[in-house]
Coordinates of C-alpha atoms in Angstrom, one line a residue:
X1 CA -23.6 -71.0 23.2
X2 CA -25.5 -73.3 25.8
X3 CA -21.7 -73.1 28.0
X4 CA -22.1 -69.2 28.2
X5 CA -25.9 -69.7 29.1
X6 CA -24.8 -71.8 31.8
X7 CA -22.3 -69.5 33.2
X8 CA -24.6 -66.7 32.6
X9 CA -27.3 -68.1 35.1
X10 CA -24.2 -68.7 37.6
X11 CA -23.5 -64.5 37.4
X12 CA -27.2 -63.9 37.8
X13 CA -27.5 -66.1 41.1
X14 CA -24.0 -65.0 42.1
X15 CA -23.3 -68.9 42.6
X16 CA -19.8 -69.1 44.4
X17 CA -19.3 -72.3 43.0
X18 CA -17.8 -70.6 39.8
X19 CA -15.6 -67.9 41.3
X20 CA -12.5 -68.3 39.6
X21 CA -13.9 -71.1 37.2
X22 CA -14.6 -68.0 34.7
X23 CA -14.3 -64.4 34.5
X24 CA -17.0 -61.5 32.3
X25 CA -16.1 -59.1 30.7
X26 CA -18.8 -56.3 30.2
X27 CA -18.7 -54.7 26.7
X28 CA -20.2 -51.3 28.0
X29 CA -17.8 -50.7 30.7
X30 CA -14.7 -52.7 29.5
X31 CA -14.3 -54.5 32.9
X32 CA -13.8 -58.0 33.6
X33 CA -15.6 -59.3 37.1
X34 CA -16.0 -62.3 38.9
X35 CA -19.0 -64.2 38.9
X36 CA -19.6 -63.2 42.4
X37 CA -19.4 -59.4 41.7
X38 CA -22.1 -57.4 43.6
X39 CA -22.0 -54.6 40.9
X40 CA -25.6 -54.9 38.9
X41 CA -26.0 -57.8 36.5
X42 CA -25.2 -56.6 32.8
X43 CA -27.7 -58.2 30.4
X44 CA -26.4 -61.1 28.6
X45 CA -25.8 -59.0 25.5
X46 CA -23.2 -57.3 26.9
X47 CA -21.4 -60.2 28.5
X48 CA -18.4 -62.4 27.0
X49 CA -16.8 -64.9 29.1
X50 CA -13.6 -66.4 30.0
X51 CA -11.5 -68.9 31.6
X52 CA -8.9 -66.5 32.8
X53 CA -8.4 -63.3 33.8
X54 CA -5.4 -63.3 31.3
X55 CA -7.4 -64.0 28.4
X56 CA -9.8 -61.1 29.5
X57 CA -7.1 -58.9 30.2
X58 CA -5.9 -59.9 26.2
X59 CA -9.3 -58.9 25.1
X60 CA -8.9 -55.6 26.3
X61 CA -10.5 -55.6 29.8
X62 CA -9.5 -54.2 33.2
X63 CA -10.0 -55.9 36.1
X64 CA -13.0 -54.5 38.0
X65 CA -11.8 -52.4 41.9
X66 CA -14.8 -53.9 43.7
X67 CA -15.0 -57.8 42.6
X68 CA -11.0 -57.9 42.8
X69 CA -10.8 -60.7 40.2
X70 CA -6.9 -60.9 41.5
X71 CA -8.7 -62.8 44.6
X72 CA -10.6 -65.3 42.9
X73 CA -9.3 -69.2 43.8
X74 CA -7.4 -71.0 41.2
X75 CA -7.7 -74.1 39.8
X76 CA -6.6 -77.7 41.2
X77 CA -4.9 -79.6 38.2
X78 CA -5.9 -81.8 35.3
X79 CA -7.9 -84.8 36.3
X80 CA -8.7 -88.1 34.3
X81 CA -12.1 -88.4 35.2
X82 CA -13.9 -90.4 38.0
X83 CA -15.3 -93.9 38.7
X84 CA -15.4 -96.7 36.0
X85 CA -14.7 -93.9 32.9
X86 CA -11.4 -93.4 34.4
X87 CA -10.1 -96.7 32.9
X88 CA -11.6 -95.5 29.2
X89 CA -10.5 -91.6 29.5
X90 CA -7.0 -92.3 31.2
X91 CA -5.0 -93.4 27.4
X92 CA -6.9 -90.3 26.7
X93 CA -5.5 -87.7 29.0
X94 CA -4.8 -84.4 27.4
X95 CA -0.7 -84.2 27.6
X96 CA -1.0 -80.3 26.4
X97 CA -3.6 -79.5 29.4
X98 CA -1.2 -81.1 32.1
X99 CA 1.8 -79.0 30.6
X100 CA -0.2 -75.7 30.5
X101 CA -1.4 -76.5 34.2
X102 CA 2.0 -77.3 35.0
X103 CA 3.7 -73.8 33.3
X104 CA 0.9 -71.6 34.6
X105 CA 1.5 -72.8 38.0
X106 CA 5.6 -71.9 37.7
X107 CA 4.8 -68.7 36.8
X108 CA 2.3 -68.4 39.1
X109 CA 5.1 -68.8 41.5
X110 CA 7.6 -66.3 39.5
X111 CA 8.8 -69.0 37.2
X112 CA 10.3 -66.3 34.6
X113 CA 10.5 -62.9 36.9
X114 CA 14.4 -63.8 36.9
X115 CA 15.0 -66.7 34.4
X116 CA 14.2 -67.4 30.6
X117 CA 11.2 -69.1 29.4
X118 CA 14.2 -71.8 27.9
X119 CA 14.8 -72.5 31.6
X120 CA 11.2 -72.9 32.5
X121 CA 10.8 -75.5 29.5
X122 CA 13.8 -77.6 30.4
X123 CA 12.2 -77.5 34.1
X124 CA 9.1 -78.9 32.7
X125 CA 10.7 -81.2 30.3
X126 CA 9.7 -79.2 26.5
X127 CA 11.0 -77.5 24.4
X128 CA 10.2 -73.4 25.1
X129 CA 8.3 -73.3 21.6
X130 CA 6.8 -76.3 23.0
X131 CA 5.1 -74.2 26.1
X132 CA 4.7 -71.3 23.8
X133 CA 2.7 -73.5 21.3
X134 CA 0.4 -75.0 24.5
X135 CA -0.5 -71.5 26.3
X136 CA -1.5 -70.7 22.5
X137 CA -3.8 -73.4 22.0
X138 CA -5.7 -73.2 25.6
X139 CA -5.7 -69.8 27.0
X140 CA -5.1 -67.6 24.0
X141 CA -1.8 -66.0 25.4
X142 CA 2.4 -66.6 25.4
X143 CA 4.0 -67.2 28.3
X144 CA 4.8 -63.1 28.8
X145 CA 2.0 -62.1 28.4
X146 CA 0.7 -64.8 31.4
X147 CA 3.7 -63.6 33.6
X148 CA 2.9 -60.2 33.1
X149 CA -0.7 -60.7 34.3
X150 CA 0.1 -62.7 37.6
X151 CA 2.8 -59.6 38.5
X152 CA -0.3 -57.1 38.1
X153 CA -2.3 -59.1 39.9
X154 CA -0.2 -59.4 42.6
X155 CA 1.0 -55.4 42.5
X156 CA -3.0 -54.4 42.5
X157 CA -3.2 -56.6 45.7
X158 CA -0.6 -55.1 47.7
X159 CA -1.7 -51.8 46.3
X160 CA -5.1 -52.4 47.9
X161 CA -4.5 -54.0 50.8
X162 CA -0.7 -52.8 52.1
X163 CA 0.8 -49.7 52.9
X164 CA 4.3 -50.7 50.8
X165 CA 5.8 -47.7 48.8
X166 CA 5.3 -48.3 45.2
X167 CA 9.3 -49.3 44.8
X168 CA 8.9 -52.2 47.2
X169 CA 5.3 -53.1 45.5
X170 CA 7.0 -53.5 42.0
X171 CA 10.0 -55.5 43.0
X172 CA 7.7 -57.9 45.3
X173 CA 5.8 -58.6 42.2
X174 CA 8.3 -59.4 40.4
X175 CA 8.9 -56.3 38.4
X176 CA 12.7 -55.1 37.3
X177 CA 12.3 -52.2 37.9
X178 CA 9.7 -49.3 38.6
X179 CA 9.4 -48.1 35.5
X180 CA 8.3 -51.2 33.7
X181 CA 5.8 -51.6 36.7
X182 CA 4.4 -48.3 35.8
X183 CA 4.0 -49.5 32.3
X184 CA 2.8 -52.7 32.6
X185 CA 0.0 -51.7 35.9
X186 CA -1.3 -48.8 33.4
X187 CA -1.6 -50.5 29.8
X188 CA -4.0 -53.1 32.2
X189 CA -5.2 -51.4 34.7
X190 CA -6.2 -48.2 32.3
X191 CA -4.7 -45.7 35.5
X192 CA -1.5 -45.3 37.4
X193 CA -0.4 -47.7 40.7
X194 CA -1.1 -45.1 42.7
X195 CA -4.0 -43.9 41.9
X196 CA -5.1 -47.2 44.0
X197 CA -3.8 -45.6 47.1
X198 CA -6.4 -43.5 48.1
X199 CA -6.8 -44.8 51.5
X200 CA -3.2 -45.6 52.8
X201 CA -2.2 -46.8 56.4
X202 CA 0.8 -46.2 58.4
X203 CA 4.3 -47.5 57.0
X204 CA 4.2 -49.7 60.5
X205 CA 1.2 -51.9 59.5
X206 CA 1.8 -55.6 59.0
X207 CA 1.7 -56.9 55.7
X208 CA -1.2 -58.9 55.0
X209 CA -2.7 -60.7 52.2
X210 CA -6.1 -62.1 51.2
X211 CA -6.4 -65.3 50.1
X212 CA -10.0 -66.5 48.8
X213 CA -11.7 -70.2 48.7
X214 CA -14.5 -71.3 47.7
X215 CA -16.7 -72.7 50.7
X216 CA -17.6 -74.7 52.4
X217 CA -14.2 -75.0 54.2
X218 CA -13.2 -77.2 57.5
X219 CA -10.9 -74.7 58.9
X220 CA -11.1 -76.4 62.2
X221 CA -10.7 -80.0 61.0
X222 CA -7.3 -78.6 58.7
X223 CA -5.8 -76.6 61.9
X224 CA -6.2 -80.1 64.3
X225 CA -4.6 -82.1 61.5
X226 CA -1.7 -79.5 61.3
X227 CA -1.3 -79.0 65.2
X228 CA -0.7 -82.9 65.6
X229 CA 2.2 -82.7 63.3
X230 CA 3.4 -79.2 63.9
X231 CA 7.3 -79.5 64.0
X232 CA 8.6 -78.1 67.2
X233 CA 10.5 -74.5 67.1
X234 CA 9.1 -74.1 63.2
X235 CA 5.5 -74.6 63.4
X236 CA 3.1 -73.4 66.1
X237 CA -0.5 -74.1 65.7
X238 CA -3.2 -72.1 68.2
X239 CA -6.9 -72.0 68.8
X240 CA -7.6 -70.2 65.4
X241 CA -4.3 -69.6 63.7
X242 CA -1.0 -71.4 62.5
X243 CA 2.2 -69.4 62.3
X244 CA 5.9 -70.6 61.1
X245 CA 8.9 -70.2 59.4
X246 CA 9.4 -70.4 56.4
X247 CA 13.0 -71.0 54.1
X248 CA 11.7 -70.0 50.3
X249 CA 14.5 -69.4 47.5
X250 CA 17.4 -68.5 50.1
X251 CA 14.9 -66.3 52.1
X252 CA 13.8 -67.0 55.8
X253 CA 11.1 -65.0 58.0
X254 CA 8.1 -65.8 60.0
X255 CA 4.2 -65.7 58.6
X256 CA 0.7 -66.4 60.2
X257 CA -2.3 -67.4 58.8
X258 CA -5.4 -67.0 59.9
X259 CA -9.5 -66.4 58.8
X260 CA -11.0 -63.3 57.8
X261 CA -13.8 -63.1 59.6
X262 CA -17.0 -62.9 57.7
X263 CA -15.4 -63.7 54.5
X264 CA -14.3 -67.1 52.4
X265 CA -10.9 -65.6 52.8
X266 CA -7.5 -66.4 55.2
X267 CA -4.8 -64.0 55.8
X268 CA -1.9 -64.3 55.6
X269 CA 0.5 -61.8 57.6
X270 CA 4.7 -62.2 56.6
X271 CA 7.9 -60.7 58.0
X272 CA 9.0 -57.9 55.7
X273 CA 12.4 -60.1 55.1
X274 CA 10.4 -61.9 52.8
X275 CA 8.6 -59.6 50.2
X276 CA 11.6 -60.6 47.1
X277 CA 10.2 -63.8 47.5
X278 CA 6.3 -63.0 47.9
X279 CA 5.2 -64.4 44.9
X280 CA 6.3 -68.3 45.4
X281 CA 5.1 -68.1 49.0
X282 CA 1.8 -66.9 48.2
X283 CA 1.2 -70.1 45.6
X284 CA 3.0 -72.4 48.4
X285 CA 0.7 -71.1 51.1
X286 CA -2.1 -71.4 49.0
X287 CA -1.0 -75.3 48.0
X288 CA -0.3 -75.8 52.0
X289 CA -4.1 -75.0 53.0
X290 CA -5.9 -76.1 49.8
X291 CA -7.4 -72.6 48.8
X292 CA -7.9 -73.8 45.1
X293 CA -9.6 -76.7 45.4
X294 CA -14.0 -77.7 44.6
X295 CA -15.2 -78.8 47.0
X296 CA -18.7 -79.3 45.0
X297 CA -17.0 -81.4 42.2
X298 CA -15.2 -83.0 45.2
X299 CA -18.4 -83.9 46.9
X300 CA -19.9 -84.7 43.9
X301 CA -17.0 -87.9 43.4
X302 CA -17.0 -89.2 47.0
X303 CA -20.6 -88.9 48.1
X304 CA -22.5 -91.8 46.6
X305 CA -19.9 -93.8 48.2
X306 CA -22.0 -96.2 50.9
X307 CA -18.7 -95.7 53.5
X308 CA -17.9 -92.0 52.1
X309 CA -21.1 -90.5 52.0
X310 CA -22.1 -89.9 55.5
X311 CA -18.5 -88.9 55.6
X312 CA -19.0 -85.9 52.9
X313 CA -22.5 -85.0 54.4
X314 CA -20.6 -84.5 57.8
X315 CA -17.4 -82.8 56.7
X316 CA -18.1 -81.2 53.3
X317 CA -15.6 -78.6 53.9
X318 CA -12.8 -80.7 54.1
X319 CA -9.4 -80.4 52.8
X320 CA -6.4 -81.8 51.8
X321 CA -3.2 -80.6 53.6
X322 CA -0.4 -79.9 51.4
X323 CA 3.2 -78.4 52.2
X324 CA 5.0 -74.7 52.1
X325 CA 8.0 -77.0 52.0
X326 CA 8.1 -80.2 50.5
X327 CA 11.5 -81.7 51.4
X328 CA 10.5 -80.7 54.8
X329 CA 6.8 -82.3 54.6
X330 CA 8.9 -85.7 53.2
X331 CA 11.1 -86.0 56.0
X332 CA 8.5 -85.5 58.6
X333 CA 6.9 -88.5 56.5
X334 CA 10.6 -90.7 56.4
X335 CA 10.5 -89.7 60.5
X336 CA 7.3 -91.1 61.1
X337 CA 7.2 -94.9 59.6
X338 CA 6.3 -97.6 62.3
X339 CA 6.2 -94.8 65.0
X340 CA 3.0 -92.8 66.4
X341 CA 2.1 -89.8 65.0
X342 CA 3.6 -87.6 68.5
X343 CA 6.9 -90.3 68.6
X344 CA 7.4 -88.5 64.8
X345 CA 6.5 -84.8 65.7
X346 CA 9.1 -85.2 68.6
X347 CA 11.7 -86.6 66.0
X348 CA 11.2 -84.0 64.1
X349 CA 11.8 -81.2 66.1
X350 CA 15.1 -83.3 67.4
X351 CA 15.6 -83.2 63.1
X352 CA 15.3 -79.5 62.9
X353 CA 17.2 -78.6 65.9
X354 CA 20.3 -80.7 65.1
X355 CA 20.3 -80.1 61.6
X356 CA 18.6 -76.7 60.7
X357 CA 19.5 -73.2 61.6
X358 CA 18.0 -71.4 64.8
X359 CA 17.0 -68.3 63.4
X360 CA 15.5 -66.9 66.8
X361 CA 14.3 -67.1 69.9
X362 CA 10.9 -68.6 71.6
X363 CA 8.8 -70.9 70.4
X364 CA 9.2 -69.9 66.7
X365 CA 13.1 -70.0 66.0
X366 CA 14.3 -73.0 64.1
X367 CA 14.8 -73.2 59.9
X368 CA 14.2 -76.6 58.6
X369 CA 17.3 -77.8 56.6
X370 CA 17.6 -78.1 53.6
X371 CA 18.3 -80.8 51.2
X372 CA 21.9 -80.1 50.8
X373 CA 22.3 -79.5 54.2
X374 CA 20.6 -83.0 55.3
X375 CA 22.6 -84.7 52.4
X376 CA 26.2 -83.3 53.5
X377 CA 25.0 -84.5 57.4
X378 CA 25.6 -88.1 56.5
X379 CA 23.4 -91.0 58.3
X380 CA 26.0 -91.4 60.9
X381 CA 24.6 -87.8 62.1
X382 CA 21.4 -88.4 61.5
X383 CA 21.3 -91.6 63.6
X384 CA 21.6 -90.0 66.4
X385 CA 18.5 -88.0 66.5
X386 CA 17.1 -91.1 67.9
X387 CA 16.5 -93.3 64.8
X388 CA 17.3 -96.9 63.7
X389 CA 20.1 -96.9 61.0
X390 CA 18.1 -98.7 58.2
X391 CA 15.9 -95.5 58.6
X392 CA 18.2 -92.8 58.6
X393 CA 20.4 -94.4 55.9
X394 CA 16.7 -94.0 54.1
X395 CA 16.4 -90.3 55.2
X396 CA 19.9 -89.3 54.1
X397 CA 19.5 -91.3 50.7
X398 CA 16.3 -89.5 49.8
X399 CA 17.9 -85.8 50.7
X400 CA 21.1 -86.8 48.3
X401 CA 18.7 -87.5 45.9
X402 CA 16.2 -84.5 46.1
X403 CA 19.4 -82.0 46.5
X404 CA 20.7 -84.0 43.5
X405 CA 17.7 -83.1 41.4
X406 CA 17.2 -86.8 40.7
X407 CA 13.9 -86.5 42.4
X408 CA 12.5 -83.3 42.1
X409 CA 9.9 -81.9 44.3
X410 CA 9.0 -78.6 42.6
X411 CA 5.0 -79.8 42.2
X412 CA 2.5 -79.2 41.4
X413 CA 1.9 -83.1 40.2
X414 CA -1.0 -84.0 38.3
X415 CA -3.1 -86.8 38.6
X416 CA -1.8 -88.7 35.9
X417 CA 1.9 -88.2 36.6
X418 CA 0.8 -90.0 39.9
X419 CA 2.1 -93.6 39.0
X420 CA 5.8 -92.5 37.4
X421 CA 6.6 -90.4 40.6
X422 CA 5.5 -93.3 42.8
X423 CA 7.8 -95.7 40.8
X424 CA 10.6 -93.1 41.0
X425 CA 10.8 -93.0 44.6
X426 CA 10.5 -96.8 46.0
X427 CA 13.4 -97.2 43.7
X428 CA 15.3 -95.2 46.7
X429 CA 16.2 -97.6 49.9
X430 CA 13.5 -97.8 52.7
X431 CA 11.1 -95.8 50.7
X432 CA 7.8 -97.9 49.8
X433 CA 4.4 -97.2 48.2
X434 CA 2.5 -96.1 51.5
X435 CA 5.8 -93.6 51.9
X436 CA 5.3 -92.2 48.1
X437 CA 2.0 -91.8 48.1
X438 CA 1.7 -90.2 51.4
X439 CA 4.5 -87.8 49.8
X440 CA 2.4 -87.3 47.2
X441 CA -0.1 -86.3 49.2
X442 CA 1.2 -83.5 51.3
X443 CA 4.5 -82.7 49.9
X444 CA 3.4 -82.8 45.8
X445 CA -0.6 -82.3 46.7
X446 CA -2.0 -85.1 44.7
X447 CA -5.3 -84.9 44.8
X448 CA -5.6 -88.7 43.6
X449 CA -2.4 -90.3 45.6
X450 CA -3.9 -93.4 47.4
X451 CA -1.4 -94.7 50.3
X452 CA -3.3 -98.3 50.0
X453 CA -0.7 -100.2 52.7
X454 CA -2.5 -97.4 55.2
X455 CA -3.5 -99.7 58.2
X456 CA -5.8 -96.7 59.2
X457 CA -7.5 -97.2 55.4
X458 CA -7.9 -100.1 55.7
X459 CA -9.5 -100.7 59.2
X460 CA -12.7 -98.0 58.1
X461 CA -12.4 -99.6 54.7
X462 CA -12.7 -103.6 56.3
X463 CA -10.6 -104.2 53.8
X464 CA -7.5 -106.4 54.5
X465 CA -4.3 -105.8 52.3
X466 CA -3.4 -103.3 49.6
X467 CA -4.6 -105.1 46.6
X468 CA -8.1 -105.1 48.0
X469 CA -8.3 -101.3 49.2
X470 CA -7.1 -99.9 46.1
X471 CA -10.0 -102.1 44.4
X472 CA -12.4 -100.6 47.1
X473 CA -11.1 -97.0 46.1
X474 CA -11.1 -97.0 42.3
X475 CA -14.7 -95.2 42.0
X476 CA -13.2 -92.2 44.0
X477 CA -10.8 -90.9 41.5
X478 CA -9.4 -88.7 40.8
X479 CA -10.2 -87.3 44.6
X480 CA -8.8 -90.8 46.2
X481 CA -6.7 -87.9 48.5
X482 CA -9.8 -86.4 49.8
X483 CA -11.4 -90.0 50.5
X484 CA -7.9 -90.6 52.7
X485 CA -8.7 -87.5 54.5
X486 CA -12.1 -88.4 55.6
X487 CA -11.2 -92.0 56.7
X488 CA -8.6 -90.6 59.0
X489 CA -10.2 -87.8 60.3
X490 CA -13.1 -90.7 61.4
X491 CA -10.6 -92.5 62.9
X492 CA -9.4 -90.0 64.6
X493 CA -12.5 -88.7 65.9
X494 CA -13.4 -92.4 67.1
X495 CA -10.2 -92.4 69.4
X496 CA -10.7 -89.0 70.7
X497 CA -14.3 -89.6 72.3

């Protein structure tokens, strides 16, 4: 088929524009790679492709110990298309593809290590058989059988790359117990977990965990974003690293991220504390700093754009900051309306100090609240951080309603779901369009949200009101996110020479 021509040319130029948009298996060896694998090239005879290593791994491949197809980058979700064929292709859009997008990324982040597939459905809205049905129809698997892949996946990395005793590996990966891990690593793997552990390190070193992009990427231009709206005593950004705490599922400890040097890669480095919840903070950290996204598909949207262009030529690595905590990313947003971006970062370290939980000392020591914990304040509390009432009636209304579950931020949100979350949320009081889309943004990670009522957007746009910018912006979708990101970050390097 001219498709597996096509992705056979990309495994014989090693092009790392396809790593993790498909996975070969080689017949001989019954090994699946990535498309960057440095083993030798098997002829095309001997090559079948797929989408995922799932669907490999229910062909009856192993993963391959040298590629590490556990490492390859995801996928960003569904789009509608770009340009003027949105408008044709949008009444179009693929419901099943958005739902299987949607699923895979729950149990990316555990969805069903604990809870029923019936709960996952009612989460997403379906019927179970409903899910069942879709995984069917696009990648060939059920939903165990997907679940059961991402928990190998994760046990072969921490296998590789920690010095955890297999107990700890199976239950951080979601396993119930050891022996199913045994079970489950051997039938895939074709040998036992600890075979893998031929080269262990001392019980004291840190845990640390790959996490591969595809490049380019603007580390640089994503760490000065972050530092100007680090949240004081939860976030600390430095020359070449950004560390925090994190609250995930009940569970609270420190991380770090930083680059692996010589590699597309960033490590990330956790407090043991949280290894039970390793799994959705791995798929949150990799949201926060945009590890899954194209940049070449990205480029490809924004760059014959007269403005954008130059933009793209300069920045091509550039990302779209998303959120390990989205309640938390949303208030930081509800802080800063009509106030300058450091007037909102000192807000929100008031916020976190008054309302959160001080889990230590020093410059890292502060949990963020939560939404219940925000709600039960009440706006006569949160008044008093230093805000007008209309706003902190507004920031007290939106946490009743997120702890609620009448707005739910569980992401991710595809592009197409853009408009009835948007909708949702300036229904609440003192919450407008700039303020959803902006929460789509970095809280939800739309790649396609388009905060039009941006004065910033429209100053590099010289375009004056909302209407008109949004007309000016239609040929970027579905990356309208990434077009935001640019025009800021020219603004911001205007005021800073």
């Amino acid at each position: 088929m001219e498709a597996d021509a096509a992705r056979y040319r990309a495994l014989v130029a090693r092009d790392p524009r396809f790593d993790g948009v498909f996975f070969v298996g080689v017949q001989t060896t019954g090994i699946y790679c990535r498309p960057i694998c440095p083993a030798r090239t098997p002829a095309r005879a001997r090559c079948a492709f797929f989408a995922t290593p799932v669907e490999a791994e229910a062909a009856g491949f192993r993963a391959c110990f040298r590629c590490r197809p556990e490492l390859a980058p995801g996928s960003s979700p569904p789009e509608v298309g770009t340009g003027a064929d949105r408008r044709s292709r949008a009444a179009s859009v693929d419901a099943i593809d958005a739902l299987v997008h949607a699923a895979t990324a729950r149990i990316a982040e555990g969805g069903l290590n604990e809870r029923s597939l019936d709960d996952l459905a009612g989460e997403l809205g379906v019927t179970a058989r409903h899910v069942r049905r879709a995984l069917a129809a696009r990648l060939g698997v059920s939903p165990v059988e997907l679940a059961q892949s991402r928990r190998v996946a994760l046990a072969k990395q921490l296998l590789h790359d920690t010095s955890l005793p297999l107990a700890q590996v199976a239950f951080a990966s979601g396993f119930a117990s050891v022996r199913r891990f045994n079970a489950a690593f051997s039938a895939r793997m074709g040998c036992a977990p600890s075979t893998l552990r031929a080269h262990r390190r001392t019980r004291e070193a840190p845990i640390e965990l790959r996490l591969d992009y595809r490049e380019p990427y603007d580390w640089p231009c994503l760490l000065a974003f972050l530092r100007g709206r680090a949240i004081p005593g939860v976030e600390l950004v430095g020359d070449d690293d950004y560390r925090r705490i994190v609250h995930v599922d009940g569970v609270t400890g420190e991380i770090a991220v930083r680059p692996v040097r010589g590699r597309p890669a960033l490590a990330l480095a956790l407090a043991p504390q949280l290894l039970p919840v390793l799994m959705p903070l791995v798929a949150r950290v990799r949201r926060m700093f945009d590890l899954d996204a194209h940049p070449d598909a990205i480029a490809r949207a924004l760059r014959a754009d007269r403005a954008l262009g130059p933009l793209v030529a300069a920045r091509p690595g550039l990302r779209l900051p998303g959120a390990i905590d989205p309640f938390e990313a949303s208030i930081r947003a509800l802080l800063g309306q009509q106030v300058s971006v450091a007037a909102a970062k000192t807000l929100a370290g008031r916020f976190a100090a008054r309302f959160g939980e001080r889990v230590g000392q020093g410059e890292l020591a502060l949990r963020f609240p939560t939404p219940a914990e925000v709600a039960a304040a009440g706006a006569d509390r949160i008044v008093k951080v230093g805000l007008p009432a209309a706003r902190a009636r507004a920031i007290h209304g939106f946490a009743a309603a997120v702890a609620s579950r009448a707005v739910r931020l569980d992401g991710p949100l595809s592009a197409h779901e853009l408009d009835a979350f948007v909708a949702r949320l300036v229904e609440l009081p003192g919450i407008g369009p700039w303020t959803a889309h902006y929460l789509a943004m970095r809280a939800l990670h739309v790649p396609d949200a388009f905060p039009a009522a941006d004065l910033g957007v429209q100053k590099a746009l010289r375009r004056s009101g909302a209407r008109a910018a949004e007309a000016r912006a239609e040929a970027w979708r579905p990356f309208r996110s990434y077009a935001v990101m640019h025009l800021w970050t020219q603004l911001s390097e205007r005021t800073t020479r």
